[in-house]
Coordinates of C-alpha atoms in Angstrom, one line a residue:
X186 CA 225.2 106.4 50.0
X187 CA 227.7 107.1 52.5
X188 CA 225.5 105.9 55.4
X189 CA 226.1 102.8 57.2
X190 CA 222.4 101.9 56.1
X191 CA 223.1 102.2 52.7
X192 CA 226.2 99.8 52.9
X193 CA 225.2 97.5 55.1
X194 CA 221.7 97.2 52.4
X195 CA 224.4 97.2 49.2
X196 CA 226.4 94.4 51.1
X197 CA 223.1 92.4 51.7
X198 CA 222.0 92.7 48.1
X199 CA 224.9 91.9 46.4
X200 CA 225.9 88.8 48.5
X201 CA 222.0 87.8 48.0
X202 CA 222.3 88.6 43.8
X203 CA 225.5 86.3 44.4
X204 CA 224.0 83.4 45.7
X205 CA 220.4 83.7 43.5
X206 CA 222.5 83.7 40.3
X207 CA 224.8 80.8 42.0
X208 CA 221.8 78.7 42.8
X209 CA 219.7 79.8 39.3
X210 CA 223.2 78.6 37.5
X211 CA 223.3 75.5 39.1
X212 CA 219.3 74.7 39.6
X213 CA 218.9 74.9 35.2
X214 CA 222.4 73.1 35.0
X215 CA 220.7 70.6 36.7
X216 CA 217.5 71.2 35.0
X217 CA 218.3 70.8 31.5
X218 CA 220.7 68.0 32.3
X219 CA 217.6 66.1 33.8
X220 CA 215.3 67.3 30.3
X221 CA 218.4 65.3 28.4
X222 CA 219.1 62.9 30.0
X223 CA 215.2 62.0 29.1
X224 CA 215.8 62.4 25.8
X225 CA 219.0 60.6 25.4
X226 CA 217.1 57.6 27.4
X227 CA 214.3 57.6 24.8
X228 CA 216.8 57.7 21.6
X229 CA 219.0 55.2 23.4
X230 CA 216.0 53.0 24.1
X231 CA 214.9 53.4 20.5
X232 CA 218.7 52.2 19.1
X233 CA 218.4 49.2 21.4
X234 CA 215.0 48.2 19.8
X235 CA 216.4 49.0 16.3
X236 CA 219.6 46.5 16.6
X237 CA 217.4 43.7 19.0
X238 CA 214.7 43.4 16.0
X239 CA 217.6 41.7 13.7
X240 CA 215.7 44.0 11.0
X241 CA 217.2 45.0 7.6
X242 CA 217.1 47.7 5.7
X243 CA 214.8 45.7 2.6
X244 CA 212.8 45.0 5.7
X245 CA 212.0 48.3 6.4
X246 CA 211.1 48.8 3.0
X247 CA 208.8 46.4 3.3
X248 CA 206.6 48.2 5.7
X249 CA 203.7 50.3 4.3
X250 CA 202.9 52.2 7.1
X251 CA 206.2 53.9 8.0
X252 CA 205.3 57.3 6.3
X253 CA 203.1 57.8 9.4
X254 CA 206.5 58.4 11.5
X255 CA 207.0 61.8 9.9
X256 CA 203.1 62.7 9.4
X257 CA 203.4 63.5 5.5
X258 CA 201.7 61.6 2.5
X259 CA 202.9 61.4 -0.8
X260 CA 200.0 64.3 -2.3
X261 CA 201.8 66.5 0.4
X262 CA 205.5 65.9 -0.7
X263 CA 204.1 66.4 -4.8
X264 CA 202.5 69.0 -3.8
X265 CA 205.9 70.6 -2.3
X266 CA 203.5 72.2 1.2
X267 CA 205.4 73.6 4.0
X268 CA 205.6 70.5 6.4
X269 CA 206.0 71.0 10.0
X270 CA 208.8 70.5 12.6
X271 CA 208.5 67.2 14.4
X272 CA 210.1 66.4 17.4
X273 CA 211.8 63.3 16.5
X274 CA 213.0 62.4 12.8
X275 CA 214.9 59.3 11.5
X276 CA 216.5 58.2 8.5
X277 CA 218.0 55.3 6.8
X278 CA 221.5 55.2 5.1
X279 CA 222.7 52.6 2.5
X280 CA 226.3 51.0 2.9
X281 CA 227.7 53.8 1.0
X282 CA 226.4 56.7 3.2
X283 CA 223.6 57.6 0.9
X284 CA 220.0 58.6 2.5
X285 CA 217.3 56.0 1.3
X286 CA 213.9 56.2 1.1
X287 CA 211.8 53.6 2.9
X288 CA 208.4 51.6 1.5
X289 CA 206.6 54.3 -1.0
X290 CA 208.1 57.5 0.8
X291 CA 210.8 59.1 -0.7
X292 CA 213.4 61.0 1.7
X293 CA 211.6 64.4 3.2
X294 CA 213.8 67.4 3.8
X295 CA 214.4 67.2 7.0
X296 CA 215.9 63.0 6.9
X297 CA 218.4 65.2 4.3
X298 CA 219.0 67.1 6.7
X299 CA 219.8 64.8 9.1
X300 CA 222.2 63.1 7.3
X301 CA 223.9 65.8 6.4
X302 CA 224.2 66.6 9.8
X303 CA 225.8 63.8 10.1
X304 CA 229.3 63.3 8.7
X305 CA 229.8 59.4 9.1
X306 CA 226.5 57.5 10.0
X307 CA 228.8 54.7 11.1
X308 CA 231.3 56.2 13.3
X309 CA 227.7 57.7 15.0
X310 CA 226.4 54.5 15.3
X311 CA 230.1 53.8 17.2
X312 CA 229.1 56.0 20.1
X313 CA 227.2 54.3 23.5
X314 CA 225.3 58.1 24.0
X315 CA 224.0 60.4 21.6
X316 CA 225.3 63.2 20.0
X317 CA 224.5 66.8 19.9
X318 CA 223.3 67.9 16.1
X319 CA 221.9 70.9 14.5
X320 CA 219.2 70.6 11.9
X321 CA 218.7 73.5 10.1
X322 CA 219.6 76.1 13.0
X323 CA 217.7 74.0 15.6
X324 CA 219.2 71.7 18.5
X325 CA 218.5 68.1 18.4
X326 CA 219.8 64.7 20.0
X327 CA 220.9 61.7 17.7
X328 CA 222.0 58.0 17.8
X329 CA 222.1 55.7 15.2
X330 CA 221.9 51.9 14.7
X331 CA 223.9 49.7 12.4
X332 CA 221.5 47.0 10.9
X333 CA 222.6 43.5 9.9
X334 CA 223.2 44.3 6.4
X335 CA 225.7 47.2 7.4
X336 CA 223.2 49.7 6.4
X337 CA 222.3 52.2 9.2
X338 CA 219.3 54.0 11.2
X339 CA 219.7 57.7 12.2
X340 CA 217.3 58.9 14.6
X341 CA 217.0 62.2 16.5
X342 CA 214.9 64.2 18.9
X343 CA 214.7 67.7 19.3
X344 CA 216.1 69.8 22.2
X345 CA 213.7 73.1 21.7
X346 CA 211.6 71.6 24.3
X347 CA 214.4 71.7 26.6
X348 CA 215.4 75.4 25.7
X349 CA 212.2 76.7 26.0
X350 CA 211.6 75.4 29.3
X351 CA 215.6 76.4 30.4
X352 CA 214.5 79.3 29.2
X353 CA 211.1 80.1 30.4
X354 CA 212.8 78.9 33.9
X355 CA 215.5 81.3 33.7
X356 CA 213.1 84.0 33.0
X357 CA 211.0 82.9 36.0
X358 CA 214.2 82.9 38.5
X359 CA 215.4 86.3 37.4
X360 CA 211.4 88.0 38.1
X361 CA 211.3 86.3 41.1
X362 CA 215.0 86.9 42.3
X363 CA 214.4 90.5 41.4
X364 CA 211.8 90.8 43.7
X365 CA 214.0 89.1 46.2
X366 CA 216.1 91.3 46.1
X367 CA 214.0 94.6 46.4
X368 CA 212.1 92.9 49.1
X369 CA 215.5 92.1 50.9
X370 CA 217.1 95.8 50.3
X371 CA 213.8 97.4 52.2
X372 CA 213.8 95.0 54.9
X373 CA 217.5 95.7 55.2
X374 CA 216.6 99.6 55.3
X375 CA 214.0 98.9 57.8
X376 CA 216.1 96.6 60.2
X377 CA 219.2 98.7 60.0
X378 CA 217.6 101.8 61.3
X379 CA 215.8 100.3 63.8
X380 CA 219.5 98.3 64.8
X381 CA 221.1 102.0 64.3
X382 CA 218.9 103.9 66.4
X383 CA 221.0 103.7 69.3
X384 CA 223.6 105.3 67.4
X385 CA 221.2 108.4 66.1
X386 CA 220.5 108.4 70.1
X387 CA 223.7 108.9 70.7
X388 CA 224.3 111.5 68.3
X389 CA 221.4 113.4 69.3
X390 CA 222.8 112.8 73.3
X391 CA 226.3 114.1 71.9
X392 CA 224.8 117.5 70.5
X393 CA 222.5 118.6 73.3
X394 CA 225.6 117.9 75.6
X395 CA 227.2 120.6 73.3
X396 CA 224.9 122.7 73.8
X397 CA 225.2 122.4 77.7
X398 CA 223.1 119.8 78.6
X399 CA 225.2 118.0 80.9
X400 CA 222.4 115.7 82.2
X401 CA 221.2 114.3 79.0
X402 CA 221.9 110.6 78.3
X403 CA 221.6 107.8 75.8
X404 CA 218.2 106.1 76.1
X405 CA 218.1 102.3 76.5
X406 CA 217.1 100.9 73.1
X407 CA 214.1 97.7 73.2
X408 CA 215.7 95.9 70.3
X409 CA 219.5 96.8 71.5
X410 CA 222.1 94.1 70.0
X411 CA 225.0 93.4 72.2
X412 CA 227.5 95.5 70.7
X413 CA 225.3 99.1 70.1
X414 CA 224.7 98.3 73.8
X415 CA 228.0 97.9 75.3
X416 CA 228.7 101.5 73.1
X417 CA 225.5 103.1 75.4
X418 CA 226.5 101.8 78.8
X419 CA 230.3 103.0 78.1
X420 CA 229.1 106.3 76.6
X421 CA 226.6 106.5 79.4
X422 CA 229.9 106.1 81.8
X423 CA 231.9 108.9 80.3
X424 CA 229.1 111.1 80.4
X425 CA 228.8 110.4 83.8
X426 CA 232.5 111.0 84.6
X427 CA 232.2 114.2 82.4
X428 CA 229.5 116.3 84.2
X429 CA 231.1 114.8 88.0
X430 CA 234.3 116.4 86.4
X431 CA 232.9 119.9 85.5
X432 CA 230.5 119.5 88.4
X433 CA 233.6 119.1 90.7
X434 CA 235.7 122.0 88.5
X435 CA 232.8 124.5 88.9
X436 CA 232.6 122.9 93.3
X437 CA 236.3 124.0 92.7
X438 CA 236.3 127.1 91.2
X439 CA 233.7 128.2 93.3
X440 CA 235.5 127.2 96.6
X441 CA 238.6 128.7 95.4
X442 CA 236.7 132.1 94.7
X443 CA 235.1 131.6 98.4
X444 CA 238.7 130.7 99.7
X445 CA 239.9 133.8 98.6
X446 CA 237.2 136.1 99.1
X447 CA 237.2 134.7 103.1
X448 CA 240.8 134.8 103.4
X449 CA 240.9 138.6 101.9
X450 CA 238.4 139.2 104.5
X451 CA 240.4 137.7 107.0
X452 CA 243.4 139.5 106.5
X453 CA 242.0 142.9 105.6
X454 CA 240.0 142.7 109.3
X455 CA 243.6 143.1 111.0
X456 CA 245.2 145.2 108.6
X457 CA 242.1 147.8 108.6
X458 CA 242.6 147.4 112.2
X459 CA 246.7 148.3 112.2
X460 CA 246.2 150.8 109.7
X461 CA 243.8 152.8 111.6
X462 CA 245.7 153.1 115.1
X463 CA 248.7 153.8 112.5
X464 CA 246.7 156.7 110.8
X465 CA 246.0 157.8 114.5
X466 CA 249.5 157.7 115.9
X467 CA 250.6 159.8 112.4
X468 CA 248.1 162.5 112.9
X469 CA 249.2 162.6 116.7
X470 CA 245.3 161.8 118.0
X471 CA 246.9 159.3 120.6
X472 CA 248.3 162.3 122.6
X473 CA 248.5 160.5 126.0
X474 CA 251.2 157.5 127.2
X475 CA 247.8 155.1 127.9
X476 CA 246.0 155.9 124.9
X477 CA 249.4 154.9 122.9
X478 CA 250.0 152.0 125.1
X479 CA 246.2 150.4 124.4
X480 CA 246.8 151.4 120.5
X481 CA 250.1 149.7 120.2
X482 CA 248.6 146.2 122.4
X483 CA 245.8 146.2 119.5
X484 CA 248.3 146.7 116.8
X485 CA 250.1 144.0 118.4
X486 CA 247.3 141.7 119.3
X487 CA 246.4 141.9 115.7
X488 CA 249.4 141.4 113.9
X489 CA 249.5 138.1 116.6
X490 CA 246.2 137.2 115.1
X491 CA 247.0 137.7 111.1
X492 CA 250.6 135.9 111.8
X493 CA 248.0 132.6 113.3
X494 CA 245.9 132.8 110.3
X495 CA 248.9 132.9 107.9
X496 CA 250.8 130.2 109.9
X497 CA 247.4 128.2 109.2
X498 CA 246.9 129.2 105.5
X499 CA 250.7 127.3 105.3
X500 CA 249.7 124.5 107.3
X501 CA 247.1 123.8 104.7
X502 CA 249.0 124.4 101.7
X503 CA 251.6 121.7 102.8
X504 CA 248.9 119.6 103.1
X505 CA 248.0 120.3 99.8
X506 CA 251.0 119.1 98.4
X507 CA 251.3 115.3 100.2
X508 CA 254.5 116.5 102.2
X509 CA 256.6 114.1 103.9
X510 CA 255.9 113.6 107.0
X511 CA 258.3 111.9 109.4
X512 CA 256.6 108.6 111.1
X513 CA 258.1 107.2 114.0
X514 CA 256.3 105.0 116.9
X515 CA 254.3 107.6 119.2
X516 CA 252.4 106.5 122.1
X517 CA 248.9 108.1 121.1
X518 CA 247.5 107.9 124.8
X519 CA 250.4 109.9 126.0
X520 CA 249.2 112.7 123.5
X521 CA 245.6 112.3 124.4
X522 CA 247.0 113.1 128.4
X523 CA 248.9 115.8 127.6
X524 CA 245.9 117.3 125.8
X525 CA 243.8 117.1 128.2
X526 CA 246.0 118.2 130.7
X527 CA 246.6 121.6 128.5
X528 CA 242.7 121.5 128.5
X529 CA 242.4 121.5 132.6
X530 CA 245.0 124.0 132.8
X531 CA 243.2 126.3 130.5
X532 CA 239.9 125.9 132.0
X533 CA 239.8 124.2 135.3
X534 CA 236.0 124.1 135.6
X535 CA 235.2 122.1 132.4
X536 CA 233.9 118.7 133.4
X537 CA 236.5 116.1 131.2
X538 CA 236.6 112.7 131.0
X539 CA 239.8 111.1 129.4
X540 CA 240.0 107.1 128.6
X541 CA 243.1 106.9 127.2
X542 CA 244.9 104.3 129.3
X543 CA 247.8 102.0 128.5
X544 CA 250.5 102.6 125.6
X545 CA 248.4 102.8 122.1
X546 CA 251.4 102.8 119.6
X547 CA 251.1 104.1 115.7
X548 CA 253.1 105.1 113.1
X549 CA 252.5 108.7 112.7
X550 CA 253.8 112.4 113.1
X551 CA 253.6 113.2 116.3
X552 CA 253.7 117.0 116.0
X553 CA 250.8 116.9 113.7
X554 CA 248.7 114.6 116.0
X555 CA 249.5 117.0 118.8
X556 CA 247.8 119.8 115.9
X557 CA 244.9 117.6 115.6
X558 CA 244.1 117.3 119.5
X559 CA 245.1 121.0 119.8
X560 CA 242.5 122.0 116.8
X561 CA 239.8 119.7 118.3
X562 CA 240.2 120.8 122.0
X563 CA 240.3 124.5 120.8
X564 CA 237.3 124.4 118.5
X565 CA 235.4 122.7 122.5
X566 CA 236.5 125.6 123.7
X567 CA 235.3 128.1 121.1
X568 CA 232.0 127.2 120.5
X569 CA 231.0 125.6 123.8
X570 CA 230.0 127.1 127.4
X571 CA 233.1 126.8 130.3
X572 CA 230.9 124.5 131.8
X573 CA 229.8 121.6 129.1
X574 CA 231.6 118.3 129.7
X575 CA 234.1 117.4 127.4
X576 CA 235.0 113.4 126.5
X577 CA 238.3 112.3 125.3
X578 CA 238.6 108.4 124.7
X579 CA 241.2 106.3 122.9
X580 CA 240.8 102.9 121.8
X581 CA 242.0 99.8 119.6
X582 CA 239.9 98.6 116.9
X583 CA 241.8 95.7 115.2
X584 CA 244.7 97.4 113.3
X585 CA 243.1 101.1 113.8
X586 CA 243.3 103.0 116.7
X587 CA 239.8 105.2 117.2
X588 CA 240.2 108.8 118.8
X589 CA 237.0 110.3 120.0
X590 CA 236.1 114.0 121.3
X591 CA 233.0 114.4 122.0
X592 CA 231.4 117.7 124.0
X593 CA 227.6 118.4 125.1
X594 CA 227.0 121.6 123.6
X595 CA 224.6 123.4 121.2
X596 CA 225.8 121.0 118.3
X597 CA 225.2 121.5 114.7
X598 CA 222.3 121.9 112.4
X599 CA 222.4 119.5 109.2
X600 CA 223.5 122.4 106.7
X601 CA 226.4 123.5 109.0
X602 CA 227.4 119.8 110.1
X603 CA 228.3 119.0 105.8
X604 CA 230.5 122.3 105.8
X605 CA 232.5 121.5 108.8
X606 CA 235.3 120.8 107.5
X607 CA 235.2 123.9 104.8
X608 CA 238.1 126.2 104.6
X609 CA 236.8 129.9 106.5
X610 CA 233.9 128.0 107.6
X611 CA 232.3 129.2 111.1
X612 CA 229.1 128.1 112.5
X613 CA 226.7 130.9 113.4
X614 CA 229.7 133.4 112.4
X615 CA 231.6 132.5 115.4
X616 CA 235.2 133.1 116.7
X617 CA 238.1 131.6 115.1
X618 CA 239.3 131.5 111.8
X619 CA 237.5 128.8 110.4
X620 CA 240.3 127.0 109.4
X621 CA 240.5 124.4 112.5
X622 CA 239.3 121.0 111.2
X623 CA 240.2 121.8 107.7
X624 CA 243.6 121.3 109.3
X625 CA 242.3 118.3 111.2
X626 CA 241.2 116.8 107.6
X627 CA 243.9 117.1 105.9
X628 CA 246.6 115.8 108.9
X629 CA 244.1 113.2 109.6
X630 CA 243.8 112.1 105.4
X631 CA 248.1 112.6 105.3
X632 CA 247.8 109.6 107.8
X633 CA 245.7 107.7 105.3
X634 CA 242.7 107.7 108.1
X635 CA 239.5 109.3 108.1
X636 CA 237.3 111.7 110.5
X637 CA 233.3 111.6 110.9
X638 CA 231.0 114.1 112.9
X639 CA 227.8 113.0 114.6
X640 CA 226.1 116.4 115.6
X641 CA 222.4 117.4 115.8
X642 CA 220.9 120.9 117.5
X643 CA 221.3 120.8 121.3
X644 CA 222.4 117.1 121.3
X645 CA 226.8 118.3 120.9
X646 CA 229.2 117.1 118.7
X647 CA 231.1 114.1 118.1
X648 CA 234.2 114.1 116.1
X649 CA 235.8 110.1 115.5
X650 CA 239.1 110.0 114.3
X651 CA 240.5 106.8 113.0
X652 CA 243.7 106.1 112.1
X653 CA 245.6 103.1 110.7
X654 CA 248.5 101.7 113.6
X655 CA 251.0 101.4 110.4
X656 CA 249.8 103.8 107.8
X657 CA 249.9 103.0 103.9
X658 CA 253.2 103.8 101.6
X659 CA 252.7 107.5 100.2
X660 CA 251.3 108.1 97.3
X661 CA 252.9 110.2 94.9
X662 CA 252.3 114.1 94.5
X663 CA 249.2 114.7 92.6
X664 CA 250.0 117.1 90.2
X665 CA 248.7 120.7 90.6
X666 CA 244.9 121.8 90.2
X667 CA 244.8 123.1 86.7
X668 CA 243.3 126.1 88.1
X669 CA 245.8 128.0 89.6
X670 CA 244.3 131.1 92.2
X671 CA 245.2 134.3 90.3
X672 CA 247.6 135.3 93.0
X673 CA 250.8 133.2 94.6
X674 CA 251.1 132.5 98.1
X675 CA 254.2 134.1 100.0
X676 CA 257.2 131.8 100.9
X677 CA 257.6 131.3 104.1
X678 CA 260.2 129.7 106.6
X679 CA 259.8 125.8 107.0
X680 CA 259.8 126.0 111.0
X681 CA 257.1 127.0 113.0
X682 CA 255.9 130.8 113.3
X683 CA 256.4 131.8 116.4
X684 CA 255.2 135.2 118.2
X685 CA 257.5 137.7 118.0
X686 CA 258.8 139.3 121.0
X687 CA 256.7 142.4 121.9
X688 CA 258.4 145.8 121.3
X689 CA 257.8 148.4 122.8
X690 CA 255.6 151.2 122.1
X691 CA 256.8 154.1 120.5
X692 CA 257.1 157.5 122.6

């Protein structure tokens, strides 16, 4: 009884009960006042008839054949039989309010009746409509008419007629509204679960998701009303936005446990490294001044390379947090030159091609741009030949300015090209950290632009920077990834690392 079903078929049957007794009420009001008011017309006609004849009560008397109005005969009345009921009865008063027998008939019981039903004859024969009377526990109409010699007529009809029927009506209207109503409350029953299946649907949806079925979803109904419908779609939504949520937290978690595994790896290549010429030097195996002098360039070489990777790891985790950067007009073509020059000077047989000419001006930081050329130039030189031609190009585009580097080498296949920009990320286990145009990303993204690779196998690579000339407002700081690492990053100084001076080896 608690179901919607159950309420919304209660609520049907009872307005439905409401209106059939409402319109049984009215429909035998009406009826029985229709049955009446034939009545009342015939005994009204019958008074008119009475007082237009100009008879008199002697008159009356004088007819022979008026015992046939009640259907009795003198041998009945001696013989004191049970007459029976008649539907209409009359008698005649005297002046003095006495009942009178007219011609040979004396009065029968039931004109005695009738005018004892009938406290003043006269003031009845006062009234224009009849009057309600009760002979002997039944319902009758009456008028009466006052003759010319003062002496009146009583006449009534009975009303049983019109109870019966009322009643037989009534009887009729209950059976049938009855019915009605049990046909209406199984209809109901029927309808309302087929309107509330979408709901059962989306029950059903709700529990297999708790169980871990993240792709389940609620099925479109056929006979869907507008509201259950709208319910689906939104449902459908937030189920949606649920499973790209804990698709994206597990994406998360699992980079995070990838970030860290690659960055322990990292770091534990160089300290392995420094720890073993350390363990040599203690247990006095370098014994000569060259073999100490090789040991100690490693040891520094390597510190040199875990300081880079660290000095990276920070450049990232700034980025992470939306820092400020500080935008001032910088000629991009003058950063795209110096690039390339730094390029030439580190490998004078590379083929380049620079179009950067003219004064390209944007809004930006310009020692993060000079990060992103340095990152984009350096990855050229890792992972291509001395000799494949390298492409620099600058141009406007509307209110963006377009930076391209583009190379001829080996490329990318498919599988590497989506994880380019992945954090440790090398292609075919290559040399640097990996950590190169994650940088690029997130410098590029700090700008409010964007950066797209065209690669395929032995056709090169193409990265596109674009960045807007005046770059958004800043957003504000996101707040942090709910999934902290397990471990807290070191604080280190805001300006750049720099490469300690090299010290000399000990004796």
């Amino acid at each position: 009884m608690n179901s919607l079903r159950a309420k919304l078929t209660l609520v049907n049957v009872a307005l439905l009960a409401l209106g059939v007794v409402a319109a049984t009420a009215v429909s035998l009001m009406g009826m029985r006042h229709y049955l009446l008011e034939n009545v009342d017309s015939e005994l009204t006609s019958s008074r008119t008839a009475m007082r237009q004849s100009g008879l008199v009560l002697d008159d009356l008397r004088s007819l022979a054949d008026l015992g046939s109005l009640d259907q009795i005969s003198p041998e009945a009345i001696k013989a004191n039989e049970e007459l029976p009921a008649a539907e209409s009865v009359f008698v005649a008063v005297d002046r003095d309010g006495e009942p009178v027998g007219i011609g040979p008939l004396p009065t029968t019981a039931r004109q005695l009746a009738l005018a004892e039903a009938v406290d003043d004859a006269t003031e009845l024969a006062r009234h224009t409509s009849p009057q309600g009377l009760t002979l002997n526990g039944d319902s009758y109409r009456g008028v009466a008419a006052r003759l010319a010699d003062g002496s009146v007529v009583v006449m009534a009809a009975s009303t049983e007629t019109v109870q019966s029927s009322v009643a037989k009506a009534l009887k009729l209207d209950l059976a049938f509204g009855a019915l009605l109503l049990a046909l209406l409350a199984v209809l109901t029953m029927i309808a309302a679960h087929q309107r509330l299946r979408p709901l059962e649907d989306m029950v059903e949806t709700a529990s297999a998701i708790a169980d871990g079925d993240l792709k389940r979803r609620v099925p479109a109904s056929r006979a869907a009303v507008m509201e259950t419908e709208q319910l689906r779609l939104a449902l459908n939504s937030m189920l949606q936005q649920v499973e790209t949520a804990f698709v994206t937290r597990e994406r998360s978690e699992a980079q995070l446990r990838q970030f860290v595994a690659d960055a322990s790896h990292e770091l534990r290549t160089p300290l392995s490294a420094i720890r073993g010429y350390l363990q040599l030097y203690d247990r006095g195996m370098l014994d000569t001044p060259e073999s100490r002098t090789r040991a100690w360039g490693r040891v520094h070489a390597e510190t040199d390379r875990m300081s880079h990777l660290v000095a990276e790891l920070l450049t990232l985790a700034r980025l992470d947090q939306q820092p400020e950067l500080r935008f001032r007009s910088v000629d991009l073509s003058r950063l795209v030159r110096d690039a390339a020059d730094d390029l030439r000077a580190q490998e004078p047989d590379r083929p380049l091609t620079v179009s950067a000419d003219g004064a390209i001006l944007v809004q930006a930081d310009e020692q993060q741009l000079r990060k992103v050329l340095a990152n984009l130039l350096a990855n050229v030189r890792t992972h291509t030949p001395a000799d494949t031609p390298v492409r620099l190009g600058l141009d406007r585009c509307g209110d963006t300015v377009r930076l391209t580097v583009a190379d001829d080498g080996p490329g990318l296949a498919p599988e590497d090209a989506a994880r380019v920009f992945d954090r440790f990320f090398r292609s075919g286990r290559g040399a640097g950290s990996g950590l190169g145009m994650a940088i690029v990303q997130g410098v590029v993204a700090a700008h409010c632009g964007r950066v797209e690779v065209s690669t395929a196998p032995d056709e090169g690579l193409t990265v596109l920077v674009t960045l807007p000339r005046v770059p958004a407002p800043p957003r504000p700081a996101a707040p942090p990834h709910p999934l902290e690492p397990p471990w807290s990053a070191p604080r280190f100084p805001s300006g750049p690392l720099t490469p300690a001076a090299t010290p000399a080896p000990p004796p």
